Structure formats: C-alpha cells, structure tokens
Coordinates of C-alpha atoms in Angstrom, one line a residue:
X1 CA 0.0 0.0 0.0
X2 CA 1.4 3.4 -1.0
X3 CA 1.3 6.3 1.3
X4 CA -0.7 9.2 -0.1
X5 CA 1.1 12.4 -1.0
X6 CA 0.3 15.7 0.7
X7 CA -2.7 17.2 -0.9
X8 CA -2.7 21.0 -0.4
X9 CA -6.5 21.1 -0.8
X10 CA -7.1 18.7 2.1
X11 CA -6.7 19.7 5.7
X12 CA -7.8 16.6 7.6
X13 CA -5.2 14.8 9.8
X14 CA -3.8 11.6 8.4
X15 CA -0.7 9.7 7.2
X16 CA 1.2 11.3 4.3
X17 CA 4.5 10.7 2.6
X18 CA 7.3 11.7 5.1
X19 CA 8.8 14.9 3.7
X20 CA 12.0 14.2 5.6
X21 CA 12.3 10.7 4.2
X22 CA 13.0 9.3 7.6
X23 CA 10.1 6.8 7.2
X24 CA 7.5 5.9 4.7
X25 CA 4.7 7.8 6.4
X26 CA 4.5 10.8 8.8
X27 CA 1.4 11.9 10.6
X28 CA -0.1 15.3 9.8
X29 CA -2.3 16.5 12.7
X30 CA -4.2 19.0 10.7
X31 CA -1.8 21.8 11.5
X32 CA 1.7 20.6 11.4
X33 CA 3.9 17.5 10.9
X34 CA 4.4 15.5 14.1
X35 CA 7.0 13.1 15.3
X36 CA 4.8 10.0 14.6
X37 CA 6.1 7.9 11.7
X38 CA 5.3 4.5 10.2
X39 CA 7.1 2.2 7.8
X40 CA 3.8 1.6 5.9
X41 CA 2.8 -1.8 7.3
X42 CA -0.9 -2.4 8.0
X43 CA -0.5 -2.7 11.8
X44 CA 1.3 0.6 12.0
X45 CA -0.8 2.7 9.7
X46 CA -3.1 3.7 12.4
X47 CA -3.8 7.0 14.1
X48 CA -1.0 7.8 16.6
X49 CA -1.9 6.8 20.1
X50 CA -0.5 10.1 21.5
X51 CA -1.4 13.6 20.4
X52 CA 1.3 16.0 19.2
X53 CA 1.6 17.6 22.6
X54 CA 2.5 14.3 24.3
X55 CA 5.5 12.0 23.9
X56 CA 6.4 8.7 25.5
X57 CA 8.9 10.3 27.9
X58 CA 6.4 12.9 29.0
X59 CA 3.7 10.3 29.4
X60 CA 5.9 8.0 31.5
X61 CA 7.1 10.9 33.7
X62 CA 3.5 12.1 34.1
X63 CA 2.5 8.9 35.8
X64 CA 4.7 9.9 38.7
X65 CA 4.3 13.7 38.5
X66 CA 0.5 14.1 38.1
X67 CA -0.5 12.3 41.3
X68 CA 2.0 14.3 43.3
X69 CA 0.6 17.6 41.9
X70 CA -3.0 16.5 42.5
X71 CA -2.2 15.5 46.1
X72 CA -0.4 18.8 46.7
X73 CA -3.3 20.7 45.3
X74 CA -5.6 19.0 47.7
X75 CA -3.4 19.3 50.8
X76 CA -1.9 22.8 50.0
X77 CA -3.9 24.5 47.3
X78 CA -2.2 27.9 48.1
X79 CA 1.2 26.5 47.2
X80 CA -0.1 25.4 43.8
X81 CA -1.8 28.7 43.1
X82 CA 1.3 30.7 44.1
X83 CA 3.4 28.4 41.9
X84 CA 1.4 29.3 38.9
X85 CA 2.3 33.0 39.2
X86 CA 5.5 32.7 37.2
X87 CA 3.3 31.5 34.3
X88 CA 1.5 34.8 34.2
X89 CA 4.7 36.7 34.3
X90 CA 6.8 34.7 31.9
X91 CA 4.2 33.7 29.3
X92 CA 3.8 37.2 27.7
X93 CA 7.5 37.6 26.9
X94 CA 7.7 34.1 25.5
X95 CA 4.7 34.8 23.3
X96 CA 6.3 38.1 22.2
X97 CA 9.5 36.2 21.2
X98 CA 7.5 33.6 19.4
X99 CA 5.9 36.1 17.0
X100 CA 8.9 36.1 14.6
X101 CA 8.3 32.4 13.8
X102 CA 5.1 31.2 15.5
X103 CA 5.4 27.6 16.9
X104 CA 2.4 25.3 17.0
X105 CA 0.6 25.4 20.3
X106 CA 1.0 21.6 20.6
X107 CA 4.8 21.9 20.3
X108 CA 5.0 24.6 23.0
X109 CA 2.7 22.7 25.3
X110 CA 4.9 19.6 24.9
X111 CA 8.0 21.6 25.8
X112 CA 6.2 23.0 28.9
X113 CA 5.1 19.5 29.9
X114 CA 8.6 18.1 29.4
X115 CA 10.0 20.6 31.9
X116 CA 7.2 19.9 34.4
X117 CA 7.4 16.1 34.1
X118 CA 10.6 14.6 32.6
X119 CA 13.0 17.3 33.9
X120 CA 11.1 17.8 37.1
X121 CA 10.8 14.2 38.3
X122 CA 14.4 13.2 37.3
X123 CA 15.8 16.2 39.0
X124 CA 13.8 15.7 42.2
X125 CA 14.9 12.1 42.4
X126 CA 18.6 12.7 41.8
X127 CA 18.8 15.9 43.9
X128 CA 17.0 14.2 46.8
X129 CA 19.4 11.2 46.7
X130 CA 22.4 13.6 46.6
X131 CA 21.1 15.6 49.6
X132 CA 20.6 12.4 51.6
X133 CA 23.9 10.8 50.7
X134 CA 26.1 13.9 50.8
X135 CA 24.3 17.1 52.0
X136 CA 21.8 19.7 50.8
X137 CA 24.5 22.3 49.9
X138 CA 26.2 19.9 47.4
X139 CA 22.7 19.0 46.0
X140 CA 22.0 22.7 45.5
X141 CA 25.3 23.9 44.1
X142 CA 26.5 20.8 42.1
X143 CA 23.7 18.3 41.6
X144 CA 20.9 20.7 40.8
X145 CA 22.7 22.7 38.1
X146 CA 24.2 19.6 36.4
X147 CA 21.0 17.5 36.5
X148 CA 18.4 20.2 35.9
X149 CA 20.1 21.8 33.0
X150 CA 20.8 18.4 31.4
X151 CA 17.2 17.3 31.7
X152 CA 15.9 20.7 30.5
X153 CA 18.4 20.6 27.6
X154 CA 17.0 17.2 26.5
X155 CA 13.6 18.9 26.1
X156 CA 15.2 21.3 23.6
X157 CA 16.9 18.4 21.8
X158 CA 13.6 16.6 21.6
X159 CA 12.2 19.6 19.8
X160 CA 15.1 19.3 17.4
X161 CA 14.3 15.7 16.9
X162 CA 10.8 16.7 15.9
X163 CA 12.3 19.2 13.4
X164 CA 10.7 22.1 15.3
X165 CA 13.9 24.2 15.7
X166 CA 15.0 26.2 12.6
X167 CA 16.7 29.3 14.1
X168 CA 18.3 30.8 17.1
X169 CA 15.0 32.3 18.3
X170 CA 13.4 28.9 18.0
X171 CA 16.0 27.4 20.3
X172 CA 15.6 30.2 22.9
X173 CA 11.8 29.9 22.7
X174 CA 11.7 26.2 23.3
X175 CA 14.3 26.5 26.1
X176 CA 12.1 29.1 27.7
X177 CA 9.0 26.8 27.6
X178 CA 10.8 23.8 29.0
X179 CA 12.4 25.9 31.7
X180 CA 9.1 27.5 32.6
X181 CA 7.4 24.1 33.1
X182 CA 10.3 23.1 35.3
X183 CA 10.2 26.3 37.3
X184 CA 6.4 25.9 38.0
X185 CA 6.8 22.4 39.4
X186 CA 9.8 23.4 41.5
X187 CA 7.9 26.4 42.9
X188 CA 5.1 24.1 44.0
X189 CA 7.7 22.3 46.2
X190 CA 9.2 25.6 47.5
X191 CA 5.9 27.1 48.5
X192 CA 4.7 23.8 50.0
X193 CA 7.7 23.7 52.3
X194 CA 8.0 27.4 53.0
X195 CA 6.0 27.4 56.2
X196 CA 6.1 30.8 57.9
X197 CA 8.5 32.1 55.3
X198 CA 6.0 31.8 52.4
X199 CA 5.9 35.6 51.9
X200 CA 9.7 35.8 51.5
X201 CA 9.8 32.8 49.3
X202 CA 7.0 34.1 47.1
X203 CA 8.8 37.5 46.7
X204 CA 12.0 35.7 45.8
X205 CA 10.7 33.0 43.6
X206 CA 7.7 34.4 41.9
X207 CA 8.4 38.1 41.8
X208 CA 12.1 38.7 41.8
X209 CA 13.5 35.7 39.9
X210 CA 10.7 34.1 37.8
X211 CA 13.0 34.2 34.8
X212 CA 15.9 32.4 36.5
X213 CA 15.4 29.0 35.0
X214 CA 14.5 30.3 31.5
X215 CA 17.6 32.5 31.7
X216 CA 19.9 29.6 32.6
X217 CA 18.5 27.2 29.9
X218 CA 18.4 29.9 27.3
X219 CA 22.1 29.3 26.8
X220 CA 21.4 25.8 25.6
X221 CA 18.6 26.9 23.3
X222 CA 20.8 29.7 21.8
X223 CA 23.7 27.3 21.2
X224 CA 21.5 24.7 19.5
X225 CA 19.8 27.4 17.4
X226 CA 23.1 28.7 16.3
X227 CA 24.2 25.2 15.2
X228 CA 21.1 24.7 13.2
X229 CA 21.2 28.1 11.5
X230 CA 24.9 27.7 10.6
X231 CA 24.6 24.0 9.7
X232 CA 27.2 23.0 12.3
X233 CA 27.4 20.2 14.8
X234 CA 24.3 20.3 17.2
X235 CA 26.0 18.3 19.9
X236 CA 29.2 20.4 19.9
X237 CA 27.2 23.6 20.4
X238 CA 24.8 21.9 22.9
X239 CA 27.8 21.1 25.1
X240 CA 29.1 24.6 25.4
X241 CA 25.6 25.9 25.8
X242 CA 25.0 23.4 28.6
X243 CA 28.3 24.4 30.2
X244 CA 27.3 28.0 30.4
X245 CA 23.8 27.1 31.7
X246 CA 25.4 24.9 34.5
X247 CA 27.9 27.6 35.4
X248 CA 25.3 30.4 35.7
X249 CA 22.9 28.1 37.6
X250 CA 25.6 27.0 40.0
X251 CA 26.8 30.5 40.6
X252 CA 23.3 31.6 41.5
X253 CA 22.6 28.7 43.8
X254 CA 26.1 28.9 45.3
X255 CA 25.6 32.5 46.3
X256 CA 22.3 31.7 47.9
X257 CA 23.7 28.8 49.8
X258 CA 26.7 30.9 51.0
X259 CA 24.4 33.7 52.2
X260 CA 22.2 31.2 54.1
X261 CA 25.1 29.4 55.8
X262 CA 27.1 32.5 56.6
X263 CA 24.2 34.7 57.6
X264 CA 25.8 37.4 55.4
X265 CA 22.9 39.4 53.9
X266 CA 25.4 41.4 51.8
X267 CA 26.1 38.4 49.7
X268 CA 22.4 38.1 48.8
X269 CA 22.4 41.7 47.7
X270 CA 25.5 41.1 45.6
X271 CA 24.0 38.0 44.1
X272 CA 20.7 39.7 43.3
X273 CA 22.5 42.6 41.7
X274 CA 24.6 40.3 39.5
X275 CA 21.4 38.4 38.6
X276 CA 19.7 41.6 37.6
X277 CA 22.7 42.7 35.5
X278 CA 22.8 39.3 33.8
X279 CA 19.0 39.4 33.2
X280 CA 19.3 42.9 31.6
X281 CA 22.2 41.7 29.3
X282 CA 20.2 38.6 28.4
X283 CA 17.1 40.8 27.5
X284 CA 19.2 43.1 25.4
X285 CA 20.8 40.1 23.6
X286 CA 17.4 38.4 23.0
X287 CA 15.8 41.6 21.7
X288 CA 18.7 42.1 19.3
X289 CA 18.4 38.5 18.0
X290 CA 14.6 38.9 17.6
X291 CA 15.0 42.2 15.7
X292 CA 17.7 40.7 13.5
X293 CA 15.5 37.7 12.6
X294 CA 12.5 40.0 12.1
X295 CA 14.5 42.2 9.6
X296 CA 15.8 39.0 7.9
X297 CA 12.3 37.8 7.4
X298 CA 11.1 41.0 5.9
X299 CA 14.1 41.2 3.6
X300 CA 13.3 37.6 2.5
X301 CA 9.7 38.3 1.5
X302 CA 10.5 39.4 -2.1
X303 CA 12.5 36.2 -2.6
X304 CA 9.8 34.1 -1.1
X305 CA 7.2 35.8 -3.3
X306 CA 9.1 35.0 -6.5
X307 CA 10.0 31.5 -5.6
X308 CA 6.8 30.3 -4.0
X309 CA 4.2 32.4 -5.7
X310 CA 3.0 34.6 -2.8
X311 CA -0.3 36.4 -3.6
X312 CA -0.3 40.2 -3.6
X313 CA -2.4 40.1 -0.4
X314 CA 0.2 37.9 1.3
X315 CA 3.0 40.2 0.3
X316 CA 1.1 43.2 1.6
X317 CA 0.5 41.5 4.9
X318 CA 3.8 39.7 5.6
X319 CA 6.0 42.3 3.9
X320 CA 5.3 44.9 6.7
X321 CA 5.6 43.8 10.4
X322 CA 3.1 46.2 11.8
X323 CA 0.6 45.3 9.1
X324 CA 1.1 41.6 9.9
X325 CA 0.5 42.1 13.6
X326 CA -2.5 44.3 13.0
X327 CA -4.0 41.8 10.6
X328 CA -3.5 39.0 13.1
X329 CA -5.2 41.0 15.9
X330 CA -8.2 41.7 13.7
X331 CA -8.8 38.0 13.0
X332 CA -11.2 36.0 15.2
X333 CA -9.3 33.9 17.7
X334 CA -10.1 30.6 15.9
X335 CA -8.5 31.9 12.7
X336 CA -5.3 33.1 14.2
X337 CA -3.9 29.5 14.4
X338 CA -4.3 29.2 10.6
X339 CA -2.7 32.6 10.1
X340 CA 0.2 31.6 12.3
X341 CA 0.6 28.5 10.3
X342 CA 1.2 30.5 7.1
X343 CA 3.5 32.9 8.9
X344 CA 5.5 30.0 10.4
X345 CA 5.9 28.3 7.1
X346 CA 7.1 31.5 5.4
X347 CA 9.5 32.3 8.3
X348 CA 11.0 28.8 8.2
X349 CA 11.5 29.1 4.4
X350 CA 13.2 32.4 5.0
X351 CA 15.5 30.8 7.6
X352 CA 16.3 28.0 5.1
X353 CA 17.4 30.5 2.5
X354 CA 19.6 32.3 5.0
X355 CA 21.6 29.3 6.0
X356 CA 25.1 28.9 4.4
X357 CA 25.5 26.5 1.5
X358 CA 22.9 25.2 -1.0
X359 CA 19.3 24.8 -0.1
X360 CA 18.3 21.3 1.0
X361 CA 15.7 20.1 -1.5
X362 CA 14.0 17.7 1.0
X363 CA 13.8 20.4 3.7
X364 CA 12.5 23.0 1.2
X365 CA 9.8 20.6 -0.1
X366 CA 8.7 19.8 3.5
X367 CA 8.2 23.6 4.2
X368 CA 6.5 24.2 0.8
X369 CA 4.0 21.4 1.6
X370 CA 3.5 23.0 5.0
X371 CA 2.9 26.4 3.4
X372 CA 0.4 25.0 0.9
X373 CA -1.6 23.2 3.5
X374 CA -1.6 26.3 5.8
X375 CA -2.9 28.3 2.8
X376 CA -5.6 25.7 2.2
X377 CA -6.8 26.0 5.8
X378 CA -7.2 29.8 5.5
X379 CA -8.8 29.8 2.1

C-alpha cells in the first residue's frame, strides 16, 4: 500500500509521505507535521496513540508527576496557586519572542510538559538522593545545576528531533517553555515547604526571579539554534551551551547557599544585583536577536514571493511587520492559528534560504508542503 502524498487542498489529519524521508509515512495532525512515523505496514498505519503535545517520555514521567501535583493541590492549594504566578509573568515575553516564527501550540505545550514532568521528576529524584547521601549544599550547588540543565536541555533536543527548531530564536523559545514548566513544578515544592517564610519565598521565587530557569536554559537553546542556523554540529554547540547554563545556575545557587550558611545578607544583595545585570544583558541580547530575525524575514519576503508564488495580499500583509501584527489581531481567535501556520511556514522558508550553503531540497519541499496546507486552511 502506497502512502498518499500531501494534498494542499485537504486539511484533515492523516498519514502522508514523510517529507524528511525518515520513514514511509509521517502523521499530519491537521496543523503541522508530528514526530509520529510509520514504515507503511498495515498494523502501524493507524492514528497515533499520542497527540502531538505528548510523547512517550512525557507520558511516563506524568505517571509519577501528576499524582504528586494533585495530592499537593488537595493538601496545600495555596502552594499550587502561588506556583502558577510565574506562568502569568513569563508567558507574555515568551509569546512576544515567538511572534517572529510562531510555533504550533502543541509543540509549545509539549515543551512545557517536558519541563514539568521529565525534567522535574528526574531532577527531584537525583537531587534528593544527593542531599541524603552527601548534603543539601552539594545538592543545590552541584547536583541541581548539572542534572536540571541536562534534563531541560534534553527537552530542547527533543524539539530538534521533531524538526521544530529552525533558528536561534526557536532554540531560545523552546528552552524558555521547557524551563518555565520546570520552574512551576519546582515552585510548588518551595511554596509547600516554606512554612512561615512563604511571603519571603513568594517574593524571591515568583516576583524577583521568575526568569531564573529560562535565563539559565536559554544558553542551551541559543547554542543549539546557532548550530542549526549555521549547519554545524548540534552536539558540539549543545555542550558549550550546557556548560554556560550549568555555570550560571551553579553561581546563582552557590551565592544563595553561602548567604544562608554564613548569615551574610550582603552576599544576597550582591548575588541579586549580579542576577539583575545578567538578566538585563540577556534581555538586550534576545531583543537584538529577535529584531535581526525580524529584519531578515522582511528582507526575504520578495525572494519568497518570487520562488513560492505569494499572492499580492500575502506580500502586503507579511511584507510589513506592523501590518502583519494588525491583521492577526483583527482576526477571530479561531482563525489566528491558521494565520500563524502560514506565517510560520514562510518564516521557516526564510530561515532555510539564509543558512550557508545550498538549499536542502528535502527540507524545502517539506516547508513548501506546510505552506500549501496552511494556505488551504485559510482559504
């Protein structure tokens, strides 16, 4: 039985020829290609058992994580509510960063769940064992940075495995979503064990440093994004990004541990000041990267128009950033996902053209198929 080719006029989920040639078939969920593949045999050509926002690692980790969160919500609902505050603070900046090349909601949700389940449960187990066998200081300064950044980094690499990372900004965005999921779960634990110090813990964790974990893991996302955009070794870049993430995380945790053990309040002030400076530098860097990718996309629109037959209405909308944002805001909420799908396909094609070396035919055809299907859903 031959896998059907992608039909731009059809929008229904189903199995289609794998545009990456990894397998015979790849599952299209109605919005984007997923990680589900089949070799074409009858027993495999069935609808994937897991939706795009789930994966086997997330599902397995959820078996342990979900009951803990539910139990905590029953016993200490205030801790869970306070732990959700970073979501409200960090989500808007992540959404703003994602506007250059919108990612599918299912992919972002998967990254969030990876941080909350896979990274969360592995880190809790290893850090707890380290604290028992050695001591809590070693767990905080050595075990936590090494294990937590590794497990969060794996979440970014899983997005790479799904072919969801095409640029530096993609890497930073997925790192942010994974780190945010981890931070929320970690805050549940902090608030639950805060006792009489819950106000101080809330100010420190939710208000002063909600961007701590995204800031650390952003190094990994930036490194991986650079590797992909330059067609260089992903693993080589991931290692130096991981190293910077671990060092910055360890320095922050170490300063807090030293302040607590020595009773020196000055060290907390110095650490907080350094964190603010690092945060400001990171913001400036990320904004510069975002603006550069935004300019590159706008410059690529004429090339995309000639090569892929963009309609005059598409050129008018996507050729001007403010017009594109205004058009998106004017659409009903249910149509914005389709609009983002067209925008994402065009942005990914722009990134493909900006990479050094010749254009990869398979990658280009995959994105052209994505663009055609996205156009079909908005027609």
